[in-house]
mmCIF file of C-alpha atoms in Angstrom:
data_model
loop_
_atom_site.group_PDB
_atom_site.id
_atom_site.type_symbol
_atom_site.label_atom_id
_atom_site.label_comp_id
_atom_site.label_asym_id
_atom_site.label_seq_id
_atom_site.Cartn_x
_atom_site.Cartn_y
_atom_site.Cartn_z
ATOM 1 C CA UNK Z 1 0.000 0.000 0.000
ATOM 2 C CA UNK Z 2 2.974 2.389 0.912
ATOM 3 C CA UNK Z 3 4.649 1.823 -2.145
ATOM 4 C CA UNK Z 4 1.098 2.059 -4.482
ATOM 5 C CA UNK Z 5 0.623 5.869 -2.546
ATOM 6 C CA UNK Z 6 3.810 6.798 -3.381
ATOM 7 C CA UNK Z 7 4.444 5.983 -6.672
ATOM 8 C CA UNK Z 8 1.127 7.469 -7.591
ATOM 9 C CA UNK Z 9 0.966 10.783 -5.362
ATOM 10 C CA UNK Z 10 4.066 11.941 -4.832
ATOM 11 C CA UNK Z 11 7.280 10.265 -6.140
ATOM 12 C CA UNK Z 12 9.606 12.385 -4.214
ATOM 13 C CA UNK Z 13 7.697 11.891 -0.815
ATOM 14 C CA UNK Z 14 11.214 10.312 1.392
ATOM 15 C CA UNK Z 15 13.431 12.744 -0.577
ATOM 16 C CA UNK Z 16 11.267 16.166 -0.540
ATOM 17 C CA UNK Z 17 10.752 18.464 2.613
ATOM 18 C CA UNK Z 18 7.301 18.774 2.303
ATOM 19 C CA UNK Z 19 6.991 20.703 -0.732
ATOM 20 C CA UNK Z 20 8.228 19.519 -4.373
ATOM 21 C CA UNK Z 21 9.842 22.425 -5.810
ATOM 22 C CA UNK Z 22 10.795 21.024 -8.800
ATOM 23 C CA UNK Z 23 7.478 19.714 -9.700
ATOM 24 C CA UNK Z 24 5.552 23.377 -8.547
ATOM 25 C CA UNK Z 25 8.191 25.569 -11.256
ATOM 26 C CA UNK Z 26 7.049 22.625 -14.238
ATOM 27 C CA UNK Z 27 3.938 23.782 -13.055
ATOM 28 C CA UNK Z 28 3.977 27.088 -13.358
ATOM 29 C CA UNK Z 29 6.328 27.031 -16.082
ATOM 30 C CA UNK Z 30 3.256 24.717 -18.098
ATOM 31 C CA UNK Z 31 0.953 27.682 -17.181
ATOM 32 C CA UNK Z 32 3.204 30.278 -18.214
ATOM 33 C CA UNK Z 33 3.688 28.945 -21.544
ATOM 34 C CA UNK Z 34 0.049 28.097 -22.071
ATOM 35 C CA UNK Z 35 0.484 24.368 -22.261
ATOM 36 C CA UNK Z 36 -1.708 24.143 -19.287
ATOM 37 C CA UNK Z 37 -4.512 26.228 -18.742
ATOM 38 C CA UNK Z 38 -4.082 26.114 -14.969
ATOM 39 C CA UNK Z 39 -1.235 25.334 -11.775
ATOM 40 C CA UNK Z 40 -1.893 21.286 -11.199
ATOM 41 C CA UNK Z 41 -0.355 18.648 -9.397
ATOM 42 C CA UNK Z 42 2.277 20.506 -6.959
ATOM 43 C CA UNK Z 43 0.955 19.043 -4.115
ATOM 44 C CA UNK Z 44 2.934 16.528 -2.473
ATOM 45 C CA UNK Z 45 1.421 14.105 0.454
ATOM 46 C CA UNK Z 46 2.131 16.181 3.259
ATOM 47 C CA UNK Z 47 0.359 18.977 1.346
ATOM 48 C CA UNK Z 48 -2.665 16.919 0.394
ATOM 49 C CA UNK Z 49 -2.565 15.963 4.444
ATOM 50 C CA UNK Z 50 -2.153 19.326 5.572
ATOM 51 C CA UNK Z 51 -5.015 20.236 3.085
ATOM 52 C CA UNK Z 52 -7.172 17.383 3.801
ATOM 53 C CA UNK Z 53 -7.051 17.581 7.822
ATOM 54 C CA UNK Z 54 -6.004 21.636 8.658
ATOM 55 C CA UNK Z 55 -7.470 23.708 5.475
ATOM 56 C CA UNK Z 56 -9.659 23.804 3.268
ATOM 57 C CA UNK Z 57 -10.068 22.589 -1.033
ATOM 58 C CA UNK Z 58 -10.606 26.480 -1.535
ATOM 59 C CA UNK Z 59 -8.273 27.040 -4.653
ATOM 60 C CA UNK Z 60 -6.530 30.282 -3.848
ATOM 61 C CA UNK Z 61 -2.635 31.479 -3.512
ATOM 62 C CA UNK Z 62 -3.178 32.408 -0.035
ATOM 63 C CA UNK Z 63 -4.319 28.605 0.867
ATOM 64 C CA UNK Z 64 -1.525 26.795 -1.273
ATOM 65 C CA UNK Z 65 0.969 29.306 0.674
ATOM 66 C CA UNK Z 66 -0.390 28.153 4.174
ATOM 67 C CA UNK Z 67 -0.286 24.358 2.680
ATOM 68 C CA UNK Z 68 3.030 24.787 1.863
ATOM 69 C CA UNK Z 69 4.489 26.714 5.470
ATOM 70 C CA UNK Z 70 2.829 23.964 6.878
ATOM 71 C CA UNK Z 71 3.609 21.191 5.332
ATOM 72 C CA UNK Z 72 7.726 22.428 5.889
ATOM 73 C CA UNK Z 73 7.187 22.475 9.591
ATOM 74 C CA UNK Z 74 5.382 19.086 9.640
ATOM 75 C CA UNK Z 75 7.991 17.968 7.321
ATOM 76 C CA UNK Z 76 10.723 19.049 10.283
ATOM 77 C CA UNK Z 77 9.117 17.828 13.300
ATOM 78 C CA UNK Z 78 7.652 14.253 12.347
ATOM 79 C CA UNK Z 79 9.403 11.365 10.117
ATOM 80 C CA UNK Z 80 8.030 10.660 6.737
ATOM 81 C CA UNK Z 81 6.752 7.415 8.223
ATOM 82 C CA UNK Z 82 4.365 9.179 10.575
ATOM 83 C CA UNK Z 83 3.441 11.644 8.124
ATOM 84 C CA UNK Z 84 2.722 8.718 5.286
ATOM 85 C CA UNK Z 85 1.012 6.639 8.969
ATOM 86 C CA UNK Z 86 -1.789 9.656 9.366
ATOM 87 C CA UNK Z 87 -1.902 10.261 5.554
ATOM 88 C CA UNK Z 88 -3.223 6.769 5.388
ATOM 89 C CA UNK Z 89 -5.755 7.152 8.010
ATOM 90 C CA UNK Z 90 -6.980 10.049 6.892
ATOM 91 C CA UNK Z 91 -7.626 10.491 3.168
ATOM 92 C CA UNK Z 92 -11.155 9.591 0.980
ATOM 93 C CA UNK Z 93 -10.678 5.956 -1.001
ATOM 94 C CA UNK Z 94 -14.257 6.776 -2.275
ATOM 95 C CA UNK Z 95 -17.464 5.616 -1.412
ATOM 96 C CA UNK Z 96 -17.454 7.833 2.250
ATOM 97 C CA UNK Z 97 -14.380 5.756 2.802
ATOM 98 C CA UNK Z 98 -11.709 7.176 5.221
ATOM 99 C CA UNK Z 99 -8.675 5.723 5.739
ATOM 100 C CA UNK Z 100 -6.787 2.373 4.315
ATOM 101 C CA UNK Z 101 -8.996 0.219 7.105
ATOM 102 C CA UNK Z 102 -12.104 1.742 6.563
ATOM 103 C CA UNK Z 103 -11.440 1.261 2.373
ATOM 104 C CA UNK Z 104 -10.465 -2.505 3.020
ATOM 105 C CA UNK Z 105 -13.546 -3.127 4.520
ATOM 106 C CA UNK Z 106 -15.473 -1.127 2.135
ATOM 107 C CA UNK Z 107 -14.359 -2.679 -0.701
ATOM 108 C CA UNK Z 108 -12.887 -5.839 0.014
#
């Protein structure tokens, strides 16, 4: 399951401090050039965590900004094992499912 999240959320997860740099300047870099008609797929986990539990889906600069403060400092006080631990039990599988045990028994 770690390994699944990972690879499809954010590939950089155990080597990024919270926020994927590289990944937010293609970004904006697609948007600036027009090859994208809006800012996608920046977030990394501990942003989509931060988001998910703390904030709010609001699409704003003033939002992503908090996201991405926060997601540094949780980045610097708790191991990418806790972060990925609570990630787990905390974001929507689908079907009002919360959480890897509450998806298990929801689908399996």
């Amino acid at each position: 399951m770690v390994h699944a999240i990972v690879a499809a959320e954010d590939k950089t997860f155990f080597e990024n401090a919270g926020i994927d740099f590289r990944g937010l300047v293609r970004s904006v870099l697609s948007y600036a050039t027009g090859r994208t008609e809006r800012i996608s797929g920046t977030s990394t986990i501990t942003q989509q965590l931060i988001r998910n539990v703390f904030l709010t889906n609001e699409r704003s600069l003033d939002r992503k900004v908090k996201e991405m403060y926060l997601s540094f400092l949780i980045t610097s006080k708790y191991s990418k094992e806790k972060i990925l631990e609570i990630y787990l039990n905390k974001i929507s599988f689908g079907s009002n499912a919360y959480g890897v045990e509450q998806a298990s028994r929801t689908f399996f």
